[in-house]
PDB file of C-alpha atoms in Angstrom:
ATOM      1  CA  MET S   1      -9.470  -9.146   2.196  1.00 41.00           C
ATOM      2  CA  PHE S   2     -10.205  -5.426   2.335  1.00 46.00           C
ATOM      3  CA  GLY S   3      -8.810  -4.753  -1.119  1.00 52.00           C
ATOM      4  CA  ASP S   4     -11.316  -7.187  -2.619  1.00 58.00           C
ATOM      5  CA  ASP S   5     -14.371  -5.764  -0.802  1.00 61.00           C
ATOM      6  CA  LYS S   6     -16.153  -3.277  -3.080  1.00 65.00           C
ATOM      7  CA  ASN S   7     -18.104  -1.891  -0.107  1.00 67.00           C
ATOM      8  CA  PHE S   8     -15.049  -1.299   2.074  1.00 60.00           C
ATOM      9  CA  HIS S   9     -14.379   2.303   3.036  1.00 65.00           C
ATOM     10  CA  PRO S  10     -11.575   3.034   5.525  1.00 61.00           C
ATOM     11  CA  ASN S  11     -13.497   5.769   7.324  1.00 62.00           C
ATOM     12  CA  ASP S  12     -16.725   3.837   7.894  1.00 64.00           C
ATOM     13  CA  ASP S  13     -15.572   2.422  11.224  1.00 56.00           C
ATOM     14  CA  ILE S  14     -14.689   5.816  12.710  1.00 52.00           C
ATOM     15  CA  ASN S  15     -17.885   7.553  11.636  1.00 46.00           C
ATOM     16  CA  ASN S  16     -20.248   4.937  13.095  1.00 49.00           C
ATOM     17  CA  ASN S  17     -21.970   4.529   9.768  1.00 45.00           C
ATOM     18  CA  SER S  18     -23.846   1.242   9.764  1.00 46.00           C
ATOM     19  CA  ASN S  19     -24.718   1.499   6.068  1.00 44.00           C
ATOM     20  CA  VAL S  20     -21.444   1.007   4.187  1.00 45.00           C
ATOM     21  CA  ASN S  21     -23.167   1.508   0.824  1.00 48.00           C
ATOM     22  CA  ASN S  22     -23.987   5.074   1.816  1.00 49.00           C
ATOM     23  CA  SER S  23     -20.359   6.279   1.650  1.00 49.00           C
ATOM     24  CA  LYS S  24     -21.093   8.462  -1.412  1.00 52.00           C
ATOM     25  CA  ASN S  25     -23.418  10.684   0.638  1.00 50.00           C
ATOM     26  CA  LYS S  26     -20.853  11.642   3.272  1.00 51.00           C
ATOM     27  CA  THR S  27     -20.160  15.341   3.227  1.00 51.00           C
ATOM     28  CA  HIS S  28     -17.575  15.404   6.000  1.00 58.00           C
ATOM     29  CA  LEU S  29     -15.488  12.823   7.788  1.00 62.00           C
ATOM     30  CA  LYS S  30     -14.216  12.961  11.322  1.00 70.00           C
ATOM     31  CA  PRO S  31     -10.436  13.067  11.476  1.00 75.00           C
ATOM     32  CA  ARG S  32      -8.910   9.705  12.274  1.00 76.00           C
ATOM     33  CA  LYS S  33      -7.304   9.398  15.713  1.00 82.00           C
ATOM     34  CA  TYR S  34      -3.942   7.622  15.685  1.00 85.00           C
ATOM     35  CA  ASN S  35      -2.299   5.831  18.579  1.00 87.00           C
ATOM     36  CA  GLU S  36       1.253   7.140  18.350  1.00 90.00           C
ATOM     37  CA  GLU S  37       2.971   3.921  19.453  1.00 91.00           C
ATOM     38  CA  GLY S  38       0.862   1.776  17.129  1.00 90.00           C
ATOM     39  CA  TYR S  39       1.410   4.198  14.261  1.00 91.00           C
ATOM     40  CA  ARG S  40       5.171   4.120  14.839  1.00 91.00           C
ATOM     41  CA  ILE S  41       5.151   0.310  14.821  1.00 91.00           C
ATOM     42  CA  VAL S  42       3.184   0.201  11.568  1.00 90.00           C
ATOM     43  CA  THR S  43       5.224   2.853   9.781  1.00 90.00           C
ATOM     44  CA  ASN S  44       8.645   1.675  10.968  1.00 90.00           C
ATOM     45  CA  ILE S  45       8.428  -2.073  11.473  1.00 92.00           C
ATOM     46  CA  MET S  46       5.556  -3.251   9.274  1.00 91.00           C
ATOM     47  CA  LEU S  47       6.624  -1.204   6.245  1.00 92.00           C
ATOM     48  CA  ASN S  48      10.162  -2.602   6.516  1.00 92.00           C
ATOM     49  CA  HIS S  49       8.765  -6.134   6.450  1.00 92.00           C
ATOM     50  CA  MET S  50       6.548  -5.269   3.479  1.00 91.00           C
ATOM     51  CA  ASN S  51       9.606  -3.925   1.657  1.00 90.00           C
ATOM     52  CA  THR S  52      11.121  -7.376   2.022  1.00 92.00           C
ATOM     53  CA  LEU S  53       7.993  -9.375   1.201  1.00 93.00           C
ATOM     54  CA  ILE S  54       7.095  -7.335  -1.865  1.00 91.00           C
ATOM     55  CA  VAL S  55      10.260  -8.547  -3.642  1.00 90.00           C
ATOM     56  CA  ASP S  56       9.973 -12.174  -2.494  1.00 91.00           C
ATOM     57  CA  ALA S  57      10.659 -14.903  -5.050  1.00 92.00           C
ATOM     58  CA  ASP S  58       7.157 -16.361  -4.597  1.00 94.00           C
ATOM     59  CA  VAL S  59       4.545 -14.534  -6.674  1.00 92.00           C
ATOM     60  CA  ASP S  60       1.814 -15.272  -4.119  1.00 95.00           C
ATOM     61  CA  VAL S  61       3.860 -13.620  -1.356  1.00 94.00           C
ATOM     62  CA  ARG S  62       4.467 -10.574  -3.565  1.00 91.00           C
ATOM     63  CA  LYS S  63       0.744 -10.352  -4.386  1.00 92.00           C
ATOM     64  CA  ALA S  64      -0.281 -10.612  -0.725  1.00 94.00           C
ATOM     65  CA  ALA S  65       2.300  -7.991   0.267  1.00 93.00           C
ATOM     66  CA  SER S  66       1.069  -5.671  -2.494  1.00 92.00           C
ATOM     67  CA  ASP S  67      -2.536  -6.072  -1.377  1.00 92.00           C
ATOM     68  CA  ALA S  68      -1.567  -5.495   2.247  1.00 92.00           C
ATOM     69  CA  LEU S  69       0.422  -2.389   1.315  1.00 92.00           C
ATOM     70  CA  ALA S  70      -2.511  -0.949  -0.647  1.00 91.00           C
ATOM     71  CA  THR S  71      -4.855  -1.574   2.268  1.00 90.00           C
ATOM     72  CA  LEU S  72      -2.387  -0.223   4.803  1.00 90.00           C
ATOM     73  CA  ALA S  73      -2.045   2.966   2.765  1.00 91.00           C
ATOM     74  CA  LEU S  74      -5.703   3.684   3.534  1.00 89.00           C
ATOM     75  CA  TYR S  75      -4.841   3.922   7.223  1.00 88.00           C
ATOM     76  CA  ILE S  76      -1.651   5.972   6.994  1.00 90.00           C
ATOM     77  CA  LYS S  77      -1.839   9.701   7.608  1.00 91.00           C
ATOM     78  CA  PRO S  78      -2.351  11.377   4.230  1.00 90.00           C
ATOM     79  CA  GLU S  79       0.805  13.447   4.635  1.00 93.00           C
ATOM     80  CA  ASP S  80       2.828  10.251   5.231  1.00 93.00           C
ATOM     81  CA  VAL S  81       1.632   8.299   2.178  1.00 92.00           C
ATOM     82  CA  ALA S  82       4.020   9.969  -0.280  1.00 93.00           C
ATOM     83  CA  PRO S  83       7.198   9.618   1.799  1.00 94.00           C
ATOM     84  CA  MET S  84       6.432   6.202   3.332  1.00 93.00           C
ATOM     85  CA  ILE S  85       4.230   4.185   0.963  1.00 93.00           C
ATOM     86  CA  LEU S  86       4.927   5.545  -2.509  1.00 91.00           C
ATOM     87  CA  PRO S  87       8.666   4.744  -2.578  1.00 91.00           C
ATOM     88  CA  ILE S  88       7.926   1.016  -2.399  1.00 90.00           C
ATOM     89  CA  PRO S  89       6.019   0.629  -5.700  1.00 88.00           C
ATOM     90  CA  LEU S  90       8.216   3.292  -7.341  1.00 89.00           C
ATOM     91  CA  ARG S  91      11.317   1.271  -6.468  1.00 86.00           C
ATOM     92  CA  LEU S  92       9.701  -1.830  -7.940  1.00 84.00           C
ATOM     93  CA  ALA S  93       8.805   0.009 -11.131  1.00 85.00           C
ATOM     94  CA  HIS S  94      12.390   1.218 -11.533  1.00 83.00           C
ATOM     95  CA  GLU S  95      13.765  -2.275 -10.846  1.00 81.00           C
ATOM     96  CA  ASN S  96      11.375  -3.792 -13.396  1.00 77.00           C
ATOM     97  CA  LYS S  97      12.339  -1.175 -15.969  1.00 77.00           C
ATOM     98  CA  ARG S  98      16.039  -1.755 -15.296  1.00 75.00           C
ATOM     99  CA  GLY S  99      15.518  -5.522 -15.529  1.00 69.00           C
ATOM    100  CA  ALA S 100      13.614  -5.182 -18.794  1.00 69.00           C
ATOM    101  CA  ASN S 101      16.358  -2.977 -20.271  1.00 69.00           C
ATOM    102  CA  HIS S 102      19.032  -5.416 -19.107  1.00 62.00           C
ATOM    103  CA  SER S 103      17.121  -8.313 -20.648  1.00 59.00           C
ATOM    104  CA  MET S 104      16.726  -6.458 -23.940  1.00 60.00           C
ATOM    105  CA  ASN S 105      20.456  -5.629 -24.022  1.00 63.00           C
ATOM    106  CA  ASN S 106      21.342  -9.287 -23.437  1.00 61.00           C
ATOM    107  CA  ASN S 107      19.007 -10.365 -26.238  1.00 59.00           C
ATOM    108  CA  ASN S 108      20.539  -7.803 -28.589  1.00 59.00           C
ATOM    109  CA  ASN S 109      24.062  -8.948 -27.682  1.00 60.00           C
ATOM    110  CA  ASN S 110      23.103 -12.589 -28.241  1.00 59.00           C
ATOM    111  CA  ASN S 111      21.704 -11.754 -31.670  1.00 59.00           C
ATOM    112  CA  ASN S 112      24.963 -10.157 -32.877  1.00 57.00           C
TER     113      ASN S 112
END
């Protein structure tokens, strides 16, 4: 998986760089060209599915969805990462915090 590959760099394929270990020496990168229809499918349809999978009951599904989301974020236009990708983990963090607070309140009520 891309997220596990230490030598993976999302711009290597568009810059025709055959030496992936040389990514530190790049001084400029060519702008990525996006196919508008493909980009729309990824940002509208795929992200909606990831929103569902990332809260699945199965921990392995959640982990795979998280890894896929992190990798997908590398290919999203930089200006779209904050409005499209970031809300997903932020929502999870708020839900986890709310769940932890709810659990603590229940424990406190049970102790009284």
